[in-house]
Amino acid sequence: MHEDPARGRVGECALEVYPPPIKATATCARYRAKGAPPPPPPPRAAGQPRGSGGRSRPAERAPSPERRPGAAPQPFRSPLPREIDIDMDIDEFRRVLREVLSEELGVGRAEMGGRWEGGEIVLRPGKEGTAEKRIPLDMFFHKIVMLRDKLRVLEQKINAHEGLSDAEKVQLQAYITGCYGTLTTFNVLFARREDGFAGSGKDSD
């Protein structure tokens, strides 16, 4: 701080925001009196993540619960990042995300009819002296559901493929529809009819 013949007492900005010289009577926009609370943050625009200056802050680690002697260690469940401004924990978020992905891909859980629980498929050969093959129905049903899901994903990939013409897509869709019609025999295993296969009608058993 020194005396200037024209401005009086002048000095430099401690924050180095304004170029010197600065009058002693000037007011800095960033000045805050000692002990005063910090200014409120600027209003946040819709969709802008929370944090200082729009920058994301690292997610805080949740405190680990106390373990009782002999208890199995619990898996760590990290909280949601602060950028995701929704009122749900990480497990709920994962459940909703799985439902969205299943709906988009056409993949979902299917229940087997109650009368088939505990049953099995018996493959009895016509040749004498050959052992028969037994397959648990729940295992067989799981493979049928996997086949259904793979066909649905294939169908969506064909529809979204940019290198195929409309005529080629229609032709490939016809093959997939034929596969659905062939597999309608196994619809009897599904607890809900809508979870099964749907063919074109003429090729459905």
Short mmCIF file of C-alpha atoms in Angstrom, two decimals:
data_model
loop_
_atom_site.label_atom_id
_atom_site.label_comp_id
_atom_site.label_asym_id
_atom_site.label_seq_id
_atom_site.Cartn_x
_atom_site.Cartn_y
_atom_site.Cartn_z
CA MET A 1 0.00 0.00 0.00
CA HIS A 2 1.36 3.42 -0.99
CA GLU A 3 0.22 6.98 -1.66
CA ASP A 4 -0.65 8.01 -5.19
CA PRO A 5 -0.78 11.77 -5.99
CA ALA A 6 -4.04 11.37 -7.99
CA ARG A 7 -5.83 8.38 -6.32
CA GLY A 8 -4.62 8.56 -2.77
CA ARG A 9 -3.80 5.29 -0.97
CA VAL A 10 -3.62 2.42 -3.50
CA GLY A 11 -2.39 -1.16 -3.45
CA GLU A 12 -2.67 -4.57 -5.14
CA CYS A 13 -5.55 -7.10 -5.08
CA ALA A 14 -4.75 -9.93 -2.68
CA LEU A 15 -6.72 -12.39 -4.84
CA GLU A 16 -4.94 -11.15 -7.99
CA VAL A 17 -8.33 -10.76 -9.69
CA TYR A 18 -8.13 -7.02 -10.47
CA PRO A 19 -5.08 -5.30 -12.01
CA PRO A 20 -3.21 -2.87 -9.75
CA PRO A 21 -3.39 -0.22 -8.52
CA ILE A 22 -6.59 -0.59 -6.45
CA LYS A 23 -7.97 2.22 -4.32
CA ALA A 24 -8.11 1.59 -0.58
CA THR A 25 -11.80 2.57 -0.63
CA ALA A 26 -12.70 0.19 -3.50
CA THR A 27 -14.98 -2.81 -2.77
CA CYS A 28 -14.05 -6.28 -4.09
CA ALA A 29 -16.88 -8.48 -5.34
CA ARG A 30 -15.20 -11.47 -3.70
CA TYR A 31 -14.57 -9.79 -0.34
CA ARG A 32 -16.05 -11.57 2.68
CA ALA A 33 -15.65 -10.30 6.20
CA LYS A 34 -13.86 -12.56 8.66
CA GLY A 35 -16.33 -14.96 10.30
CA ALA A 36 -19.10 -14.23 7.79
CA PRO A 37 -20.93 -17.25 6.25
CA PRO A 38 -20.09 -18.16 2.64
CA PRO A 39 -22.41 -16.83 -0.07
CA PRO A 40 -25.18 -19.16 -1.33
CA PRO A 41 -24.34 -21.20 -4.45
CA PRO A 42 -25.67 -19.97 -7.80
CA PRO A 43 -28.97 -21.46 -8.95
CA ARG A 44 -28.59 -24.85 -10.62
CA ALA A 45 -30.06 -25.28 -14.08
CA ALA A 46 -32.32 -28.25 -14.84
CA GLY A 47 -30.21 -31.33 -15.54
CA GLN A 48 -26.99 -29.78 -14.28
CA PRO A 49 -25.19 -32.05 -11.78
CA ARG A 50 -24.70 -30.83 -8.26
CA GLY A 51 -21.27 -29.68 -7.15
CA SER A 52 -18.99 -26.66 -7.19
CA GLY A 53 -19.01 -24.94 -10.56
CA GLY A 54 -20.85 -27.83 -12.22
CA ARG A 55 -18.01 -30.25 -11.42
CA SER A 56 -18.92 -33.63 -10.04
CA ARG A 57 -17.86 -34.53 -6.56
CA PRO A 58 -16.60 -37.99 -5.66
CA ALA A 59 -19.19 -40.24 -4.05
CA GLU A 60 -18.84 -40.50 -0.30
CA ARG A 61 -18.16 -43.95 1.06
CA ALA A 62 -20.93 -45.18 3.27
CA PRO A 63 -19.87 -46.11 6.80
CA SER A 64 -19.42 -49.83 7.18
CA PRO A 65 -21.78 -51.48 9.67
CA GLU A 66 -20.31 -53.16 12.71
CA ARG A 67 -19.76 -56.88 12.30
CA ARG A 68 -20.70 -59.28 15.00
CA PRO A 69 -18.27 -62.08 15.84
CA GLY A 70 -18.78 -65.06 13.53
CA ALA A 71 -21.02 -63.16 11.11
CA ALA A 72 -20.37 -63.43 7.39
CA PRO A 73 -18.83 -60.32 5.82
CA GLN A 74 -21.40 -58.15 4.06
CA PRO A 75 -20.66 -56.99 0.50
CA PHE A 76 -19.93 -53.30 0.20
CA ARG A 77 -22.81 -51.30 -1.29
CA SER A 78 -21.60 -47.97 -2.61
CA PRO A 79 -24.06 -45.09 -2.63
CA LEU A 80 -25.27 -43.55 -5.84
CA PRO A 81 -23.10 -40.78 -7.29
CA ARG A 82 -24.34 -37.31 -6.45
CA GLU A 83 -24.78 -36.62 -10.16
CA ILE A 84 -27.78 -39.01 -10.14
CA ASP A 85 -30.32 -36.79 -8.43
CA ILE A 86 -32.92 -39.45 -7.62
CA ASP A 87 -34.33 -40.66 -4.36
CA MET A 88 -33.26 -44.33 -4.34
CA ASP A 89 -30.37 -46.41 -3.10
CA ILE A 90 -27.96 -48.37 -5.28
CA ASP A 91 -29.91 -51.65 -5.04
CA GLU A 92 -33.15 -49.99 -6.13
CA PHE A 93 -31.33 -48.25 -8.97
CA ARG A 94 -29.88 -51.55 -10.18
CA ARG A 95 -33.31 -53.20 -10.09
CA VAL A 96 -34.86 -50.41 -12.15
CA LEU A 97 -31.93 -50.50 -14.58
CA ARG A 98 -32.36 -54.27 -15.07
CA GLU A 99 -36.06 -53.78 -15.78
CA VAL A 100 -35.35 -51.08 -18.36
CA LEU A 101 -32.70 -53.17 -20.12
CA SER A 102 -34.95 -56.23 -20.10
CA GLU A 103 -37.79 -54.23 -21.62
CA GLU A 104 -35.54 -52.71 -24.31
CA LEU A 105 -33.93 -56.02 -25.26
CA GLY A 106 -37.10 -58.07 -24.94
CA VAL A 107 -35.41 -60.22 -22.31
CA GLY A 108 -37.19 -61.03 -19.10
CA ARG A 109 -37.88 -63.68 -16.54
CA ALA A 110 -40.52 -66.26 -17.30
CA GLU A 111 -42.23 -68.55 -14.82
CA MET A 112 -42.85 -72.20 -15.43
CA GLY A 113 -46.35 -73.56 -14.84
CA GLY A 114 -46.87 -74.91 -11.33
CA ARG A 115 -47.94 -78.37 -12.51
CA TRP A 116 -44.55 -78.91 -14.14
CA GLU A 117 -42.44 -78.11 -11.08
CA GLY A 118 -40.32 -81.08 -10.05
CA GLY A 119 -41.09 -82.88 -13.31
CA GLU A 120 -38.66 -84.33 -15.81
CA ILE A 121 -38.41 -85.31 -19.46
CA VAL A 122 -37.75 -88.96 -20.12
CA LEU A 123 -36.08 -89.92 -23.39
CA ARG A 124 -36.69 -93.64 -23.80
CA PRO A 125 -34.76 -95.18 -26.73
CA GLY A 126 -36.37 -97.71 -29.04
CA LYS A 127 -33.32 -99.91 -29.04
CA GLU A 128 -33.33 -102.50 -26.28
CA GLY A 129 -30.49 -102.51 -23.80
CA THR A 130 -29.93 -98.74 -24.13
CA ALA A 131 -30.32 -96.57 -21.04
CA GLU A 132 -32.94 -93.88 -21.04
CA LYS A 133 -32.15 -90.19 -20.55
CA ARG A 134 -33.90 -88.08 -17.90
CA ILE A 135 -33.79 -84.27 -17.99
CA PRO A 136 -35.22 -82.12 -15.15
CA LEU A 137 -38.00 -79.92 -16.49
CA ASP A 138 -36.72 -76.78 -14.78
CA MET A 139 -33.38 -77.17 -16.58
CA PHE A 140 -35.12 -77.78 -19.90
CA PHE A 141 -37.44 -74.81 -19.35
CA HIS A 142 -34.45 -72.57 -18.62
CA LYS A 143 -32.90 -73.50 -21.98
CA ILE A 144 -36.18 -72.77 -23.76
CA VAL A 145 -36.35 -69.32 -22.17
CA MET A 146 -32.73 -68.62 -23.15
CA LEU A 147 -33.52 -69.58 -26.74
CA ARG A 148 -36.57 -67.30 -26.73
CA ASP A 149 -34.52 -64.37 -25.42
CA LYS A 150 -31.76 -64.88 -27.97
CA LEU A 151 -34.32 -64.86 -30.80
CA ARG A 152 -35.83 -61.63 -29.50
CA VAL A 153 -32.42 -59.96 -29.35
CA LEU A 154 -31.64 -61.19 -32.86
CA GLU A 155 -34.95 -59.79 -34.08
CA GLN A 156 -34.19 -56.35 -32.66
CA LYS A 157 -30.68 -56.31 -34.07
CA ILE A 158 -32.05 -57.10 -37.52
CA ASN A 159 -34.60 -54.29 -37.27
CA ALA A 160 -31.90 -51.79 -36.21
CA HIS A 161 -29.27 -52.92 -38.72
CA GLU A 162 -28.39 -50.08 -41.10
CA GLY A 163 -26.70 -52.27 -43.69
CA LEU A 164 -29.81 -54.33 -44.50
CA SER A 165 -32.49 -53.24 -46.91
CA ASP A 166 -36.17 -53.38 -45.97
CA ALA A 167 -36.65 -56.42 -48.18
CA GLU A 168 -33.79 -58.27 -46.49
CA LYS A 169 -35.15 -57.40 -43.05
CA VAL A 170 -38.57 -58.75 -43.99
CA GLN A 171 -37.03 -61.97 -45.27
CA LEU A 172 -34.97 -62.51 -42.11
CA GLN A 173 -37.98 -61.66 -39.94
CA ALA A 174 -39.92 -64.37 -41.72
CA TYR A 175 -37.31 -66.96 -40.70
CA ILE A 176 -37.46 -65.81 -37.08
CA THR A 177 -41.26 -65.93 -37.11
CA GLY A 178 -41.00 -69.48 -38.44
CA CYS A 179 -38.74 -70.37 -35.50
CA TYR A 180 -41.29 -68.91 -33.10
CA GLY A 181 -44.02 -70.98 -34.75
CA THR A 182 -41.99 -74.18 -34.43
CA LEU A 183 -41.34 -73.53 -30.74
CA THR A 184 -44.98 -72.87 -29.81
CA THR A 185 -45.14 -76.54 -28.78
CA PHE A 186 -43.33 -75.57 -25.58
CA ASN A 187 -45.81 -72.82 -24.67
CA VAL A 188 -47.52 -75.35 -22.43
CA LEU A 189 -44.59 -75.04 -20.01
CA PHE A 190 -45.08 -71.28 -19.43
CA ALA A 191 -47.21 -70.10 -16.54
CA ARG A 192 -48.32 -67.07 -18.60
CA ARG A 193 -49.28 -67.55 -22.21
CA GLU A 194 -47.89 -64.13 -23.21
CA ASP A 195 -44.38 -65.22 -22.09
CA GLY A 196 -44.27 -67.98 -24.68
CA PHE A 197 -43.72 -68.05 -28.44
CA ALA A 198 -46.01 -66.50 -31.03
CA GLY A 199 -45.73 -67.61 -34.63
CA SER A 200 -47.54 -66.45 -37.75
CA GLY A 201 -50.46 -68.78 -37.09
CA LYS A 202 -50.10 -71.17 -40.02
CA ASP A 203 -46.84 -72.64 -38.74
CA SER A 204 -47.83 -72.79 -35.07
CA ASP A 205 -48.45 -76.15 -33.46
#
